[in-house]
Amino acid sequence: MRASLIQIEVDPDESVESRRVRAGSLVREQRGSDLVVLPELWPVGAFAFESFGTEAEPLEGPTFEAMSAAALDAGVWLHAGSIVERDPDGPLYNTSLIFSPDGELARTYRKIHRFGFDKGEAVLMSAGDELVTLTLPETKVGVATCYDLRFPELFRALVDAGAQTLVIPAGWPARRRAHWSLLARARAVENQTYVLACGTAGTHAGVEQAGYSVVVDPWGEVLAEAGAAEEVLTVDLDMARVAKTREEFPALKDRVLGR
Ligand SMILES: O=C([O-])CC(=O)C(=O)O
């Protein structure tokens, strides 16, 4: 399975509309990949809290339209990262959109763990409460978003639901890049899954983004890692490695708690 992670730059001097067009072109360039991933809140920026209200979109808004068309044109499964979704009843959610190669919406995922403690996303957004997996031709995917990465119980629940590949769009800040890289590998090792973790590049709202998107195999080896700037990572994944790793080193079978 070929996967491409688009570590797009979120530049506050670029309009959201221009970035949407650019993201669409970047997705179309990945024709030949099976799965393409964009990061968290790339239209507006994960730390641009003051724009969340003004840039919020209905689920089937402009980002949905642009990404559905791009998935169809490229003929790829597209995890289009997340948008600020305005629910018809009013609340905002950090909602991921996943499209099939025919441009149809296959899944949505509302971020469960909201970042910011007593400010930012934690107060502006509502929390999702649903685990999301998706069966692709080659693998079963479990999804999570950014701060979710710090909560191993979510990933264990996704693995119990059959996930073999964890896809994690993020807008992780550079200040905590060491945590990002460590946690992405930890999630792969402890769950014996592939991890595709796709962050943003650039600086917005005064927050430098980490970049360093990474693809980790089920043994915890880093297969590909981006730098800090905008970049597309393309990796070929041998999906048999998940079952093989779990057979050869069956630690998941030795769980005592939480089964
Ligand atoms: O922004 C987020 O969701 C995550 C984040 O900064 C962190 O966990 O350090």
Short mmCIF file of N, CA and C in Angstrom, two decimals, residues 113-192:
data_model
loop_
_atom_site.label_atom_id
_atom_site.label_comp_id
_atom_site.label_asym_id
_atom_site.label_seq_id
_atom_site.Cartn_x
_atom_site.Cartn_y
_atom_site.Cartn_z
N HIS A 113 -10.16 14.23 22.34
CA HIS A 113 -9.42 14.97 23.37
C HIS A 113 -9.09 16.36 22.86
N ARG A 114 -9.65 17.38 23.51
CA ARG A 114 -9.45 18.76 23.05
C ARG A 114 -8.27 19.40 23.77
N PHE A 115 -7.42 20.08 22.98
CA PHE A 115 -6.20 20.65 23.56
C PHE A 115 -6.43 22.06 24.10
N GLY A 116 -5.71 22.43 25.15
CA GLY A 116 -5.71 23.82 25.62
C GLY A 116 -5.99 23.97 27.10
N PHE A 117 -6.34 22.88 27.79
CA PHE A 117 -6.65 22.93 29.23
C PHE A 117 -7.81 23.89 29.46
N ASP A 118 -7.54 25.15 29.85
CA ASP A 118 -8.69 26.03 30.12
C ASP A 118 -8.86 27.11 29.05
N LYS A 119 -8.21 26.90 27.87
CA LYS A 119 -8.43 27.88 26.79
C LYS A 119 -8.33 27.21 25.41
N GLY A 120 -8.45 28.03 24.36
CA GLY A 120 -8.30 27.53 22.99
C GLY A 120 -9.34 26.48 22.66
N GLU A 121 -8.86 25.46 21.96
CA GLU A 121 -9.77 24.41 21.49
C GLU A 121 -10.61 23.81 22.62
N ALA A 122 -10.00 23.68 23.81
CA ALA A 122 -10.69 23.02 24.93
C ALA A 122 -11.97 23.75 25.32
N VAL A 123 -12.01 25.09 25.11
CA VAL A 123 -13.24 25.82 25.46
C VAL A 123 -14.08 26.17 24.22
N LEU A 124 -13.42 26.26 23.06
CA LEU A 124 -14.15 26.69 21.86
C LEU A 124 -14.86 25.54 21.13
N MET A 125 -14.31 24.35 21.30
CA MET A 125 -14.84 23.20 20.56
C MET A 125 -15.57 22.25 21.50
N SER A 126 -16.46 21.48 20.93
CA SER A 126 -17.08 20.38 21.66
C SER A 126 -16.31 19.10 21.34
N ALA A 127 -16.41 18.13 22.24
CA ALA A 127 -15.64 16.89 22.08
C ALA A 127 -16.45 15.85 21.33
N GLY A 128 -15.77 15.11 20.46
CA GLY A 128 -16.39 13.94 19.85
C GLY A 128 -16.43 12.81 20.86
N ASP A 129 -17.22 11.78 20.57
CA ASP A 129 -17.31 10.67 21.53
C ASP A 129 -17.39 9.32 20.82
N GLU A 130 -16.92 9.29 19.57
CA GLU A 130 -17.06 8.06 18.80
C GLU A 130 -15.73 7.59 18.26
N LEU A 131 -15.40 6.32 18.48
CA LEU A 131 -14.21 5.71 17.88
C LEU A 131 -14.47 5.52 16.40
N VAL A 132 -13.46 5.77 15.57
CA VAL A 132 -13.68 5.63 14.14
C VAL A 132 -12.61 4.74 13.50
N THR A 133 -13.09 3.69 12.86
CA THR A 133 -12.21 2.85 12.04
C THR A 133 -12.79 2.79 10.64
N LEU A 134 -11.96 2.39 9.72
CA LEU A 134 -12.38 2.35 8.31
C LEU A 134 -11.60 1.23 7.62
N THR A 135 -12.33 0.37 6.93
CA THR A 135 -11.67 -0.74 6.25
C THR A 135 -11.32 -0.33 4.82
N LEU A 136 -10.02 -0.28 4.54
CA LEU A 136 -9.54 -0.02 3.18
C LEU A 136 -9.22 -1.37 2.54
N PRO A 137 -9.01 -1.41 1.23
CA PRO A 137 -8.72 -2.71 0.61
C PRO A 137 -7.54 -3.43 1.26
N GLU A 138 -6.51 -2.68 1.68
CA GLU A 138 -5.29 -3.32 2.18
C GLU A 138 -5.17 -3.39 3.69
N THR A 139 -5.93 -2.56 4.42
CA THR A 139 -5.71 -2.47 5.87
C THR A 139 -6.93 -1.87 6.55
N LYS A 140 -7.05 -2.15 7.84
CA LYS A 140 -8.08 -1.46 8.61
C LYS A 140 -7.42 -0.29 9.34
N VAL A 141 -7.99 0.89 9.14
CA VAL A 141 -7.42 2.11 9.67
C VAL A 141 -8.18 2.55 10.92
N GLY A 142 -7.44 3.03 11.93
CA GLY A 142 -8.05 3.69 13.08
C GLY A 142 -7.59 5.13 13.06
N VAL A 143 -8.48 6.08 13.35
CA VAL A 143 -8.08 7.49 13.25
C VAL A 143 -8.12 8.19 14.61
N ALA A 144 -7.25 9.19 14.72
CA ALA A 144 -7.16 10.02 15.91
C ALA A 144 -6.61 11.36 15.44
N THR A 145 -6.70 12.38 16.28
CA THR A 145 -6.24 13.72 15.88
C THR A 145 -5.34 14.33 16.94
N CYS A 146 -4.13 14.69 16.54
CA CYS A 146 -3.19 15.51 17.32
C CYS A 146 -3.13 15.14 18.80
N TYR A 147 -3.68 15.96 19.67
CA TYR A 147 -3.60 15.77 21.13
C TYR A 147 -4.05 14.38 21.57
N ASP A 148 -4.96 13.75 20.78
CA ASP A 148 -5.37 12.37 21.05
C ASP A 148 -4.15 11.46 21.20
N LEU A 149 -3.06 11.82 20.53
CA LEU A 149 -1.85 10.99 20.52
C LEU A 149 -1.33 10.72 21.94
N ARG A 150 -1.66 11.61 22.88
CA ARG A 150 -1.17 11.46 24.26
C ARG A 150 -1.99 10.48 25.08
N PHE A 151 -3.03 9.90 24.50
CA PHE A 151 -3.96 9.07 25.28
C PHE A 151 -3.96 7.64 24.75
N PRO A 152 -3.07 6.81 25.30
CA PRO A 152 -2.86 5.47 24.71
C PRO A 152 -4.12 4.61 24.74
N GLU A 153 -5.02 4.88 25.69
CA GLU A 153 -6.23 4.04 25.79
C GLU A 153 -7.12 4.18 24.55
N LEU A 154 -7.06 5.33 23.90
CA LEU A 154 -7.83 5.50 22.66
C LEU A 154 -7.31 4.55 21.59
N PHE A 155 -5.99 4.48 21.48
CA PHE A 155 -5.38 3.65 20.43
C PHE A 155 -5.58 2.17 20.73
N ARG A 156 -5.53 1.82 22.01
CA ARG A 156 -5.77 0.42 22.37
C ARG A 156 -7.20 0.04 22.00
N ALA A 157 -8.13 0.97 22.21
CA ALA A 157 -9.52 0.70 21.83
C ALA A 157 -9.64 0.56 20.31
N LEU A 158 -8.88 1.36 19.56
CA LEU A 158 -8.91 1.24 18.10
C LEU A 158 -8.34 -0.11 17.66
N VAL A 159 -7.28 -0.53 18.34
CA VAL A 159 -6.69 -1.84 18.03
C VAL A 159 -7.67 -2.96 18.36
N ASP A 160 -8.37 -2.82 19.48
CA ASP A 160 -9.39 -3.83 19.83
C ASP A 160 -10.51 -3.85 18.79
N ALA A 161 -10.70 -2.71 18.12
CA ALA A 161 -11.72 -2.65 17.05
C ALA A 161 -11.12 -3.11 15.71
N GLY A 162 -9.87 -3.58 15.73
CA GLY A 162 -9.28 -4.18 14.53
C GLY A 162 -8.29 -3.33 13.76
N ALA A 163 -7.95 -2.15 14.29
CA ALA A 163 -7.06 -1.27 13.52
C ALA A 163 -5.67 -1.89 13.35
N GLN A 164 -5.15 -1.79 12.13
CA GLN A 164 -3.79 -2.25 11.81
C GLN A 164 -2.90 -1.06 11.43
N THR A 165 -3.54 0.04 11.10
CA THR A 165 -2.83 1.27 10.71
C THR A 165 -3.50 2.42 11.44
N LEU A 166 -2.70 3.24 12.11
CA LEU A 166 -3.24 4.40 12.83
C LEU A 166 -2.88 5.65 12.04
N VAL A 167 -3.89 6.43 11.70
CA VAL A 167 -3.66 7.65 10.92
C VAL A 167 -3.97 8.85 11.82
N ILE A 168 -2.95 9.71 11.98
CA ILE A 168 -3.04 10.78 12.99
C ILE A 168 -2.65 12.13 12.38
N PRO A 169 -3.63 12.87 11.88
CA PRO A 169 -3.34 14.24 11.43
C PRO A 169 -3.14 15.14 12.66
N ALA A 170 -2.24 16.12 12.54
CA ALA A 170 -1.94 16.96 13.70
C ALA A 170 -1.57 18.36 13.26
N GLY A 171 -1.58 19.26 14.24
CA GLY A 171 -1.00 20.59 14.08
C GLY A 171 -0.10 20.79 15.29
N TRP A 172 0.88 19.92 15.41
CA TRP A 172 1.70 19.83 16.63
C TRP A 172 2.71 20.98 16.66
N PRO A 173 2.91 21.60 17.81
CA PRO A 173 3.86 22.72 17.86
C PRO A 173 5.32 22.27 17.98
N ALA A 174 6.22 23.09 17.43
CA ALA A 174 7.65 22.76 17.42
C ALA A 174 8.20 22.59 18.83
N ARG A 175 7.67 23.35 19.78
CA ARG A 175 8.19 23.29 21.16
C ARG A 175 8.09 21.89 21.77
N ARG A 176 7.13 21.12 21.27
CA ARG A 176 6.96 19.78 21.84
C ARG A 176 7.21 18.70 20.78
N ARG A 177 8.14 19.03 19.87
CA ARG A 177 8.44 18.06 18.79
C ARG A 177 8.98 16.74 19.33
N ALA A 178 9.77 16.80 20.40
CA ALA A 178 10.32 15.56 20.95
C ALA A 178 9.19 14.62 21.38
N HIS A 179 8.13 15.20 21.96
CA HIS A 179 6.99 14.36 22.38
C HIS A 179 6.31 13.73 21.17
N TRP A 180 6.14 14.53 20.15
CA TRP A 180 5.48 14.06 18.90
C TRP A 180 6.17 12.81 18.36
N SER A 181 7.48 12.91 18.19
CA SER A 181 8.22 11.81 17.57
C SER A 181 8.21 10.58 18.49
N LEU A 182 8.36 10.83 19.77
CA LEU A 182 8.39 9.73 20.74
C LEU A 182 7.03 9.03 20.81
N LEU A 183 5.96 9.82 20.91
CA LEU A 183 4.62 9.24 21.06
C LEU A 183 4.18 8.50 19.79
N ALA A 184 4.55 9.03 18.63
CA ALA A 184 4.19 8.33 17.38
C ALA A 184 4.84 6.95 17.35
N ARG A 185 6.10 6.87 17.75
CA ARG A 185 6.77 5.56 17.78
C ARG A 185 6.21 4.67 18.88
N ALA A 186 5.91 5.27 20.03
CA ALA A 186 5.36 4.48 21.15
C ALA A 186 4.04 3.83 20.74
N ARG A 187 3.17 4.63 20.08
CA ARG A 187 1.86 4.08 19.67
C ARG A 187 2.06 2.91 18.70
N ALA A 188 3.06 3.00 17.81
CA ALA A 188 3.32 1.92 16.85
C ALA A 188 3.83 0.67 17.57
N VAL A 189 4.78 0.87 18.49
CA VAL A 189 5.38 -0.28 19.18
C VAL A 189 4.35 -0.98 20.05
N GLU A 190 3.62 -0.21 20.86
CA GLU A 190 2.74 -0.86 21.84
C GLU A 190 1.53 -1.51 21.19
N ASN A 191 1.14 -1.00 20.02
CA ASN A 191 -0.04 -1.55 19.34
C ASN A 191 0.31 -2.43 18.15
N GLN A 192 1.59 -2.48 17.78
CA GLN A 192 2.06 -3.28 16.64
C GLN A 192 1.26 -2.93 15.39
#
